Amino acid sequence: MNFDVVIIGGGLAGLTCGITLQAQGKSCVIINNGQAAIDFASGSMDLLSQLPNGRKISHFEQNYAALYQQLPQHPYCLIGKEKTIEKAQQFEDLAKSLNLGLLGSIAENHLRVTPLGGLRGSWLSPNSVPTVQGNDVFPYHSIAILGIEGYHDFQPQLLADNLKQNAQFAHCELSTAYLNIPELDQLRNNAREFRSVNIAQLLEHKLAFSDLVKEMKTASQGADAIFLPACFGLDDQSFFNALKEAVGLAIFELPTLPPSLLGIRQHKQLRHRFEQLGGLMLNGDKALKAEFVDGKVSKIYTQIHQENFITAEHFVLATGSFFSNGLVAEFERILEPVFHSDIIGCQKFEQSNRLSWTAERFSSPQPYQSAGVAINAHCQIQKNGQFINNLYAVGNVIGGFNSLELGCGSGVAVVTALTVADEILRQ
């Protein structure tokens, strides 16, 4: 099999790159080995929420110089300020064209409500999620927080108690209640199946819709707005929007414990567009090894296609970090298993010293989380000290930064994906 581009990894980074290339006439295949991190994400996307010194930020452009000074190996710093901003804005336009329903702008981070009632800085969030801008107060005075009987992944009272501590919600009157949905009785008997995805699947096919609307109106007790766990609408927001219209109130949904319905919706929409453009998904397959000729990748072998190798002009590594096995930790080393790329980390991380991989405090940022492949300004991967011309890395497989600590994982994913798409299209 021969393609213009082989992309290894079908998450946010891989699909963003693939969609952009397919739209420009490149033939792409995505080797997709199971669920991606986006399926477990909150649905909100972060560009940069914190500097390495711990200072929270709201404006990316104003704080780029400080990021460069403190962490020059960050992918944004390698790519450059202007291009990073350009690619972030390009993704905002792409999200609109895909009808992802994301609100926000690179101009300033907003604050989204977390399931525990905190406020977290974000770049883009689904329009169904409650958000505030800076110190602005939430526009609704009374909020009914409604859980689902027997569903323990969403705790209305805990959310209400913590939410009230934020100045933006101090003026709100908060009430809590639980929805009794008889259709869910069969799931309640097995706690392992009583998750957001299972609930959404069942409700879309067996729900007495009018009964749910009536109960929500009763439980809200005249509130101006309702907060719900994100359990309504599996493929897109149409079910949630229908519920909102029928109830006649402002309704917002909050992500629950993984897997996340909000992330799954985005993943399905991205994958649908990639396939709609003619891209091929090899689902359930796994890249095993690659062959190099004259310093370039020539072919790749997968678990299903061990005899029939795959060739391409360009190869993109979008396998993510440890969560999706894009990186593997052995006792004495951390490695990238497909191309055996060079690994880098932060200043405190030494690949050959296992004791440097973790911090003493469990709650502290862990040095191993900064491990990943080494790249240059073109996102080309380094192997044995040399950069490979036709091999690129996108997303959290890249090293030199801690995406969890800095709040930049989604931003790095889309910015590097669009940068690599540009590099390939330019050749």
PDB file of N, CA, C and O in Angstrom, residues 91-134:
ATOM      1  N   PHE A  91      -6.667  26.789  13.535  1.00  0.00           N
ATOM      2  CA  PHE A  91      -7.501  25.734  14.112  1.00  0.00           C
ATOM      3  C   PHE A  91      -8.853  26.277  14.551  1.00  0.00           C
ATOM      4  O   PHE A  91      -9.862  25.572  14.445  1.00  0.00           O
ATOM      5  N   GLU A  92      -8.894  27.511  15.052  1.00  0.00           N
ATOM      6  CA  GLU A  92     -10.177  28.110  15.403  1.00  0.00           C
ATOM      7  C   GLU A  92     -11.097  28.129  14.188  1.00  0.00           C
ATOM      8  O   GLU A  92     -12.292  27.815  14.283  1.00  0.00           O
ATOM      9  N   ASP A  93     -10.537  28.484  13.014  1.00  0.00           N
ATOM     10  CA  ASP A  93     -11.322  28.500  11.777  1.00  0.00           C
ATOM     11  C   ASP A  93     -11.727  27.084  11.373  1.00  0.00           C
ATOM     12  O   ASP A  93     -12.857  26.849  10.912  1.00  0.00           O
ATOM     13  N   LEU A  94     -10.803  26.127  11.540  1.00  0.00           N
ATOM     14  CA  LEU A  94     -11.106  24.741  11.201  1.00  0.00           C
ATOM     15  C   LEU A  94     -12.228  24.206  12.078  1.00  0.00           C
ATOM     16  O   LEU A  94     -13.145  23.525  11.600  1.00  0.00           O
ATOM     17  N   ALA A  95     -12.183  24.522  13.369  1.00  0.00           N
ATOM     18  CA  ALA A  95     -13.218  24.064  14.301  1.00  0.00           C
ATOM     19  C   ALA A  95     -14.593  24.599  13.903  1.00  0.00           C
ATOM     20  O   ALA A  95     -15.602  23.888  14.004  1.00  0.00           O
ATOM     21  N   LYS A  96     -14.636  25.843  13.441  1.00  0.00           N
ATOM     22  CA  LYS A  96     -15.905  26.416  12.984  1.00  0.00           C
ATOM     23  C   LYS A  96     -16.410  25.695  11.746  1.00  0.00           C
ATOM     24  O   LYS A  96     -17.607  25.396  11.622  1.00  0.00           O
ATOM     25  N   SER A  97     -15.513  25.391  10.822  1.00  0.00           N
ATOM     26  CA  SER A  97     -15.930  24.718   9.585  1.00  0.00           C
ATOM     27  C   SER A  97     -16.409  23.295   9.865  1.00  0.00           C
ATOM     28  O   SER A  97     -17.220  22.750   9.110  1.00  0.00           O
ATOM     29  N   LEU A  98     -15.914  22.691  10.954  1.00  0.00           N
ATOM     30  CA  LEU A  98     -16.323  21.341  11.317  1.00  0.00           C
ATOM     31  C   LEU A  98     -17.536  21.323  12.239  1.00  0.00           C
ATOM     32  O   LEU A  98     -18.001  20.253  12.642  1.00  0.00           O
ATOM     33  N   ASN A  99     -18.038  22.509  12.593  1.00  0.00           N
ATOM     34  CA  ASN A  99     -19.184  22.640  13.503  1.00  0.00           C
ATOM     35  C   ASN A  99     -18.933  21.946  14.843  1.00  0.00           C
ATOM     36  O   ASN A  99     -19.818  21.261  15.383  1.00  0.00           O
ATOM     37  N   LEU A 100     -17.718  22.140  15.380  1.00  0.00           N
ATOM     38  CA  LEU A 100     -17.399  21.562  16.684  1.00  0.00           C
ATOM     39  C   LEU A 100     -18.070  22.305  17.829  1.00  0.00           C
ATOM     40  O   LEU A 100     -18.087  21.823  18.956  1.00  0.00           O
ATOM     41  N   GLY A 101     -18.605  23.491  17.560  1.00  0.00           N
ATOM     42  CA  GLY A 101     -19.321  24.238  18.588  1.00  0.00           C
ATOM     43  C   GLY A 101     -18.422  24.726  19.704  1.00  0.00           C
ATOM     44  O   GLY A 101     -18.820  24.707  20.872  1.00  0.00           O
ATOM     45  N   LEU A 102     -17.213  25.178  19.370  1.00  0.00           N
ATOM     46  CA  LEU A 102     -16.262  25.646  20.374  1.00  0.00           C
ATOM     47  C   LEU A 102     -16.307  27.163  20.497  1.00  0.00           C
ATOM     48  O   LEU A 102     -16.363  27.878  19.491  1.00  0.00           O
ATOM     49  N   LEU A 103     -16.278  27.639  21.730  1.00  0.00           N
ATOM     50  CA  LEU A 103     -16.234  29.062  22.011  1.00  0.00           C
ATOM     51  C   LEU A 103     -14.881  29.418  22.597  1.00  0.00           C
ATOM     52  O   LEU A 103     -14.295  28.629  23.342  1.00  0.00           O
ATOM     53  N   GLY A 104     -14.386  30.618  22.280  1.00  0.00           N
ATOM     54  CA  GLY A 104     -13.113  31.065  22.821  1.00  0.00           C
ATOM     55  C   GLY A 104     -12.234  31.644  21.738  1.00  0.00           C
ATOM     56  O   GLY A 104     -12.544  31.577  20.542  1.00  0.00           O
ATOM     57  N   SER A 105     -11.114  32.222  22.156  1.00  0.00           N
ATOM     58  CA  SER A 105     -10.215  32.887  21.221  1.00  0.00           C
ATOM     59  C   SER A 105      -8.814  32.898  21.791  1.00  0.00           C
ATOM     60  O   SER A 105      -8.609  32.918  23.015  1.00  0.00           O
ATOM     61  N   ILE A 106      -7.828  32.925  20.907  1.00  0.00           N
ATOM     62  CA  ILE A 106      -6.441  33.032  21.324  1.00  0.00           C
ATOM     63  C   ILE A 106      -6.169  34.359  22.019  1.00  0.00           C
ATOM     64  O   ILE A 106      -5.193  34.500  22.754  1.00  0.00           O
ATOM     65  N   ALA A 107      -7.048  35.332  21.812  1.00  0.00           N
ATOM     66  CA  ALA A 107      -6.840  36.657  22.406  1.00  0.00           C
ATOM     67  C   ALA A 107      -6.797  36.595  23.929  1.00  0.00           C
ATOM     68  O   ALA A 107      -6.034  37.329  24.569  1.00  0.00           O
ATOM     69  N   GLU A 108      -7.620  35.726  24.536  1.00  0.00           N
ATOM     70  CA  GLU A 108      -7.656  35.644  25.998  1.00  0.00           C
ATOM     71  C   GLU A 108      -8.286  34.323  26.428  1.00  0.00           C
ATOM     72  O   GLU A 108      -9.309  33.913  25.884  1.00  0.00           O
ATOM     73  N   ASN A 109      -7.666  33.680  27.404  1.00  0.00           N
ATOM     74  CA  ASN A 109      -8.258  32.474  27.980  1.00  0.00           C
ATOM     75  C   ASN A 109      -9.552  32.821  28.716  1.00  0.00           C
ATOM     76  O   ASN A 109      -9.699  33.925  29.232  1.00  0.00           O
ATOM     77  N   HIS A 110     -10.476  31.885  28.753  1.00  0.00           N
ATOM     78  CA  HIS A 110     -11.661  32.021  29.588  1.00  0.00           C
ATOM     79  C   HIS A 110     -11.562  31.016  30.729  1.00  0.00           C
ATOM     80  O   HIS A 110     -10.610  30.227  30.797  1.00  0.00           O
ATOM     81  N   LEU A 111     -12.503  31.038  31.627  1.00  0.00           N
ATOM     82  CA  LEU A 111     -12.537  30.105  32.750  1.00  0.00           C
ATOM     83  C   LEU A 111     -13.733  29.180  32.586  1.00  0.00           C
ATOM     84  O   LEU A 111     -14.861  29.646  32.430  1.00  0.00           O
ATOM     85  N   ARG A 112     -13.485  27.888  32.609  1.00  0.00           N
ATOM     86  CA  ARG A 112     -14.583  26.910  32.528  1.00  0.00           C
ATOM     87  C   ARG A 112     -14.801  26.293  33.899  1.00  0.00           C
ATOM     88  O   ARG A 112     -13.883  26.150  34.703  1.00  0.00           O
ATOM     89  N   VAL A 113     -16.042  25.934  34.161  1.00  0.00           N
ATOM     90  CA  VAL A 113     -16.386  25.285  35.422  1.00  0.00           C
ATOM     91  C   VAL A 113     -15.983  23.817  35.335  1.00  0.00           C
ATOM     92  O   VAL A 113     -16.320  23.122  34.377  1.00  0.00           O
ATOM     93  N   THR A 114     -15.264  23.351  36.346  1.00  0.00           N
ATOM     94  CA  THR A 114     -14.872  21.942  36.391  1.00  0.00           C
ATOM     95  C   THR A 114     -15.954  21.132  37.112  1.00  0.00           C
ATOM     96  O   THR A 114     -16.798  21.698  37.817  1.00  0.00           O
ATOM     97  N   PRO A 115     -15.947  19.810  36.989  1.00  0.00           N
ATOM     98  CA  PRO A 115     -16.967  18.990  37.661  1.00  0.00           C
ATOM     99  C   PRO A 115     -16.933  19.089  39.185  1.00  0.00           C
ATOM    100  O   PRO A 115     -17.919  18.745  39.843  1.00  0.00           O
ATOM    101  N   LEU A 116     -15.807  19.551  39.742  1.00  0.00           N
ATOM    102  CA  LEU A 116     -15.711  19.703  41.190  1.00  0.00           C
ATOM    103  C   LEU A 116     -15.993  21.135  41.643  1.00  0.00           C
ATOM    104  O   LEU A 116     -15.829  21.459  42.817  1.00  0.00           O
ATOM    105  N   GLY A 117     -16.402  21.997  40.721  1.00  0.00           N
ATOM    106  CA  GLY A 117     -16.777  23.349  41.087  1.00  0.00           C
ATOM    107  C   GLY A 117     -15.647  24.351  41.070  1.00  0.00           C
ATOM    108  O   GLY A 117     -15.812  25.479  41.553  1.00  0.00           O
ATOM    109  N   GLY A 118     -14.504  23.990  40.537  1.00  0.00           N
ATOM    110  CA  GLY A 118     -13.412  24.943  40.377  1.00  0.00           C
ATOM    111  C   GLY A 118     -13.517  25.664  39.044  1.00  0.00           C
ATOM    112  O   GLY A 118     -14.415  25.404  38.241  1.00  0.00           O
ATOM    113  N   LEU A 119     -12.593  26.596  38.808  1.00  0.00           N
ATOM    114  CA  LEU A 119     -12.528  27.310  37.541  1.00  0.00           C
ATOM    115  C   LEU A 119     -11.146  27.078  36.939  1.00  0.00           C
ATOM    116  O   LEU A 119     -10.131  27.295  37.602  1.00  0.00           O
ATOM    117  N   ARG A 120     -11.101  26.669  35.691  1.00  0.00           N
ATOM    118  CA  ARG A 120      -9.843  26.350  35.035  1.00  0.00           C
ATOM    119  C   ARG A 120      -9.714  27.151  33.748  1.00  0.00           C
ATOM    120  O   ARG A 120     -10.651  27.217  32.947  1.00  0.00           O
ATOM    121  N   GLY A 121      -8.563  27.770  33.551  1.00  0.00           N
ATOM    122  CA  GLY A 121      -8.324  28.537  32.342  1.00  0.00           C
ATOM    123  C   GLY A 121      -8.280  27.652  31.112  1.00  0.00           C
ATOM    124  O   GLY A 121      -7.635  26.602  31.117  1.00  0.00           O
ATOM    125  N   SER A 122      -8.966  28.066  30.043  1.00  0.00           N
ATOM    126  CA  SER A 122      -9.006  27.290  28.801  1.00  0.00           C
ATOM    127  C   SER A 122      -9.016  28.223  27.603  1.00  0.00           C
ATOM    128  O   SER A 122      -9.429  29.383  27.693  1.00  0.00           O
ATOM    129  N   TRP A 123      -8.590  27.683  26.482  1.00  0.00           N
ATOM    130  CA  TRP A 123      -8.565  28.418  25.218  1.00  0.00           C
ATOM    131  C   TRP A 123      -9.909  28.282  24.494  1.00  0.00           C
ATOM    132  O   TRP A 123     -10.545  29.271  24.145  1.00  0.00           O
ATOM    133  N   LEU A 124     -10.359  27.050  24.282  1.00  0.00           N
ATOM    134  CA  LEU A 124     -11.621  26.779  23.601  1.00  0.00           C
ATOM    135  C   LEU A 124     -12.433  25.804  24.439  1.00  0.00           C
ATOM    136  O   LEU A 124     -11.888  24.872  25.022  1.00  0.00           O
ATOM    137  N   SER A 125     -13.739  26.009  24.490  1.00  0.00           N
ATOM    138  CA  SER A 125     -14.620  25.104  25.226  1.00  0.00           C
ATOM    139  C   SER A 125     -15.902  24.878  24.429  1.00  0.00           C
ATOM    140  O   SER A 125     -16.346  25.772  23.685  1.00  0.00           O
ATOM    141  N   PRO A 126     -16.527  23.705  24.574  1.00  0.00           N
ATOM    142  CA  PRO A 126     -17.831  23.492  23.936  1.00  0.00           C
ATOM    143  C   PRO A 126     -18.834  24.534  24.395  1.00  0.00           C
ATOM    144  O   PRO A 126     -18.826  24.956  25.556  1.00  0.00           O
ATOM    145  N   ASN A 127     -19.704  24.969  23.500  1.00  0.00           N
ATOM    146  CA  ASN A 127     -20.674  26.015  23.845  1.00  0.00           C
ATOM    147  C   ASN A 127     -21.731  25.542  24.830  1.00  0.00           C
ATOM    148  O   ASN A 127     -22.547  26.329  25.292  1.00  0.00           O
ATOM    149  N   SER A 128     -21.712  24.251  25.164  1.00  0.00           N
ATOM    150  CA  SER A 128     -22.656  23.713  26.144  1.00  0.00           C
ATOM    151  C   SER A 128     -22.092  23.720  27.560  1.00  0.00           C
ATOM    152  O   SER A 128     -22.800  23.382  28.512  1.00  0.00           O
ATOM    153  N   VAL A 129     -20.832  24.112  27.701  1.00  0.00           N
ATOM    154  CA  VAL A 129     -20.153  24.091  29.004  1.00  0.00           C
ATOM    155  C   VAL A 129     -20.240  25.476  29.646  1.00  0.00           C
ATOM    156  O   VAL A 129     -20.080  26.492  28.959  1.00  0.00           O
ATOM    157  N   PRO A 130     -20.497  25.566  30.969  1.00  0.00           N
ATOM    158  CA  PRO A 130     -20.548  26.882  31.626  1.00  0.00           C
ATOM    159  C   PRO A 130     -19.155  27.515  31.724  1.00  0.00           C
ATOM    160  O   PRO A 130     -18.213  26.881  32.203  1.00  0.00           O
ATOM    161  N   THR A 131     -19.043  28.749  31.254  1.00  0.00           N
ATOM    162  CA  THR A 131     -17.779  29.474  31.284  1.00  0.00           C
ATOM    163  C   THR A 131     -18.014  30.914  31.726  1.00  0.00           C
ATOM    164  O   THR A 131     -19.136  31.426  31.647  1.00  0.00           O
ATOM    165  N   VAL A 132     -16.946  31.548  32.189  1.00  0.00           N
ATOM    166  CA  VAL A 132     -16.967  32.979  32.488  1.00  0.00           C
ATOM    167  C   VAL A 132     -15.689  33.585  31.938  1.00  0.00           C
ATOM    168  O   VAL A 132     -14.681  32.896  31.757  1.00  0.00           O
ATOM    169  N   GLN A 133     -15.725  34.872  31.690  1.00  0.00           N
ATOM    170  CA  GLN A 133     -14.557  35.578  31.180  1.00  0.00           C
ATOM    171  C   GLN A 133     -13.942  36.390  32.314  1.00  0.00           C
ATOM    172  O   GLN A 133     -14.549  37.333  32.822  1.00  0.00           O
ATOM    173  N   GLY A 134     -12.749  36.004  32.733  1.00  0.00           N
ATOM    174  CA  GLY A 134     -12.055  36.743  33.779  1.00  0.00           C
ATOM    175  C   GLY A 134     -12.854  36.824  35.071  1.00  0.00           C
ATOM    176  O   GLY A 134     -13.332  35.835  35.612  1.00  0.00           O
TER     177      GLY A 134
END
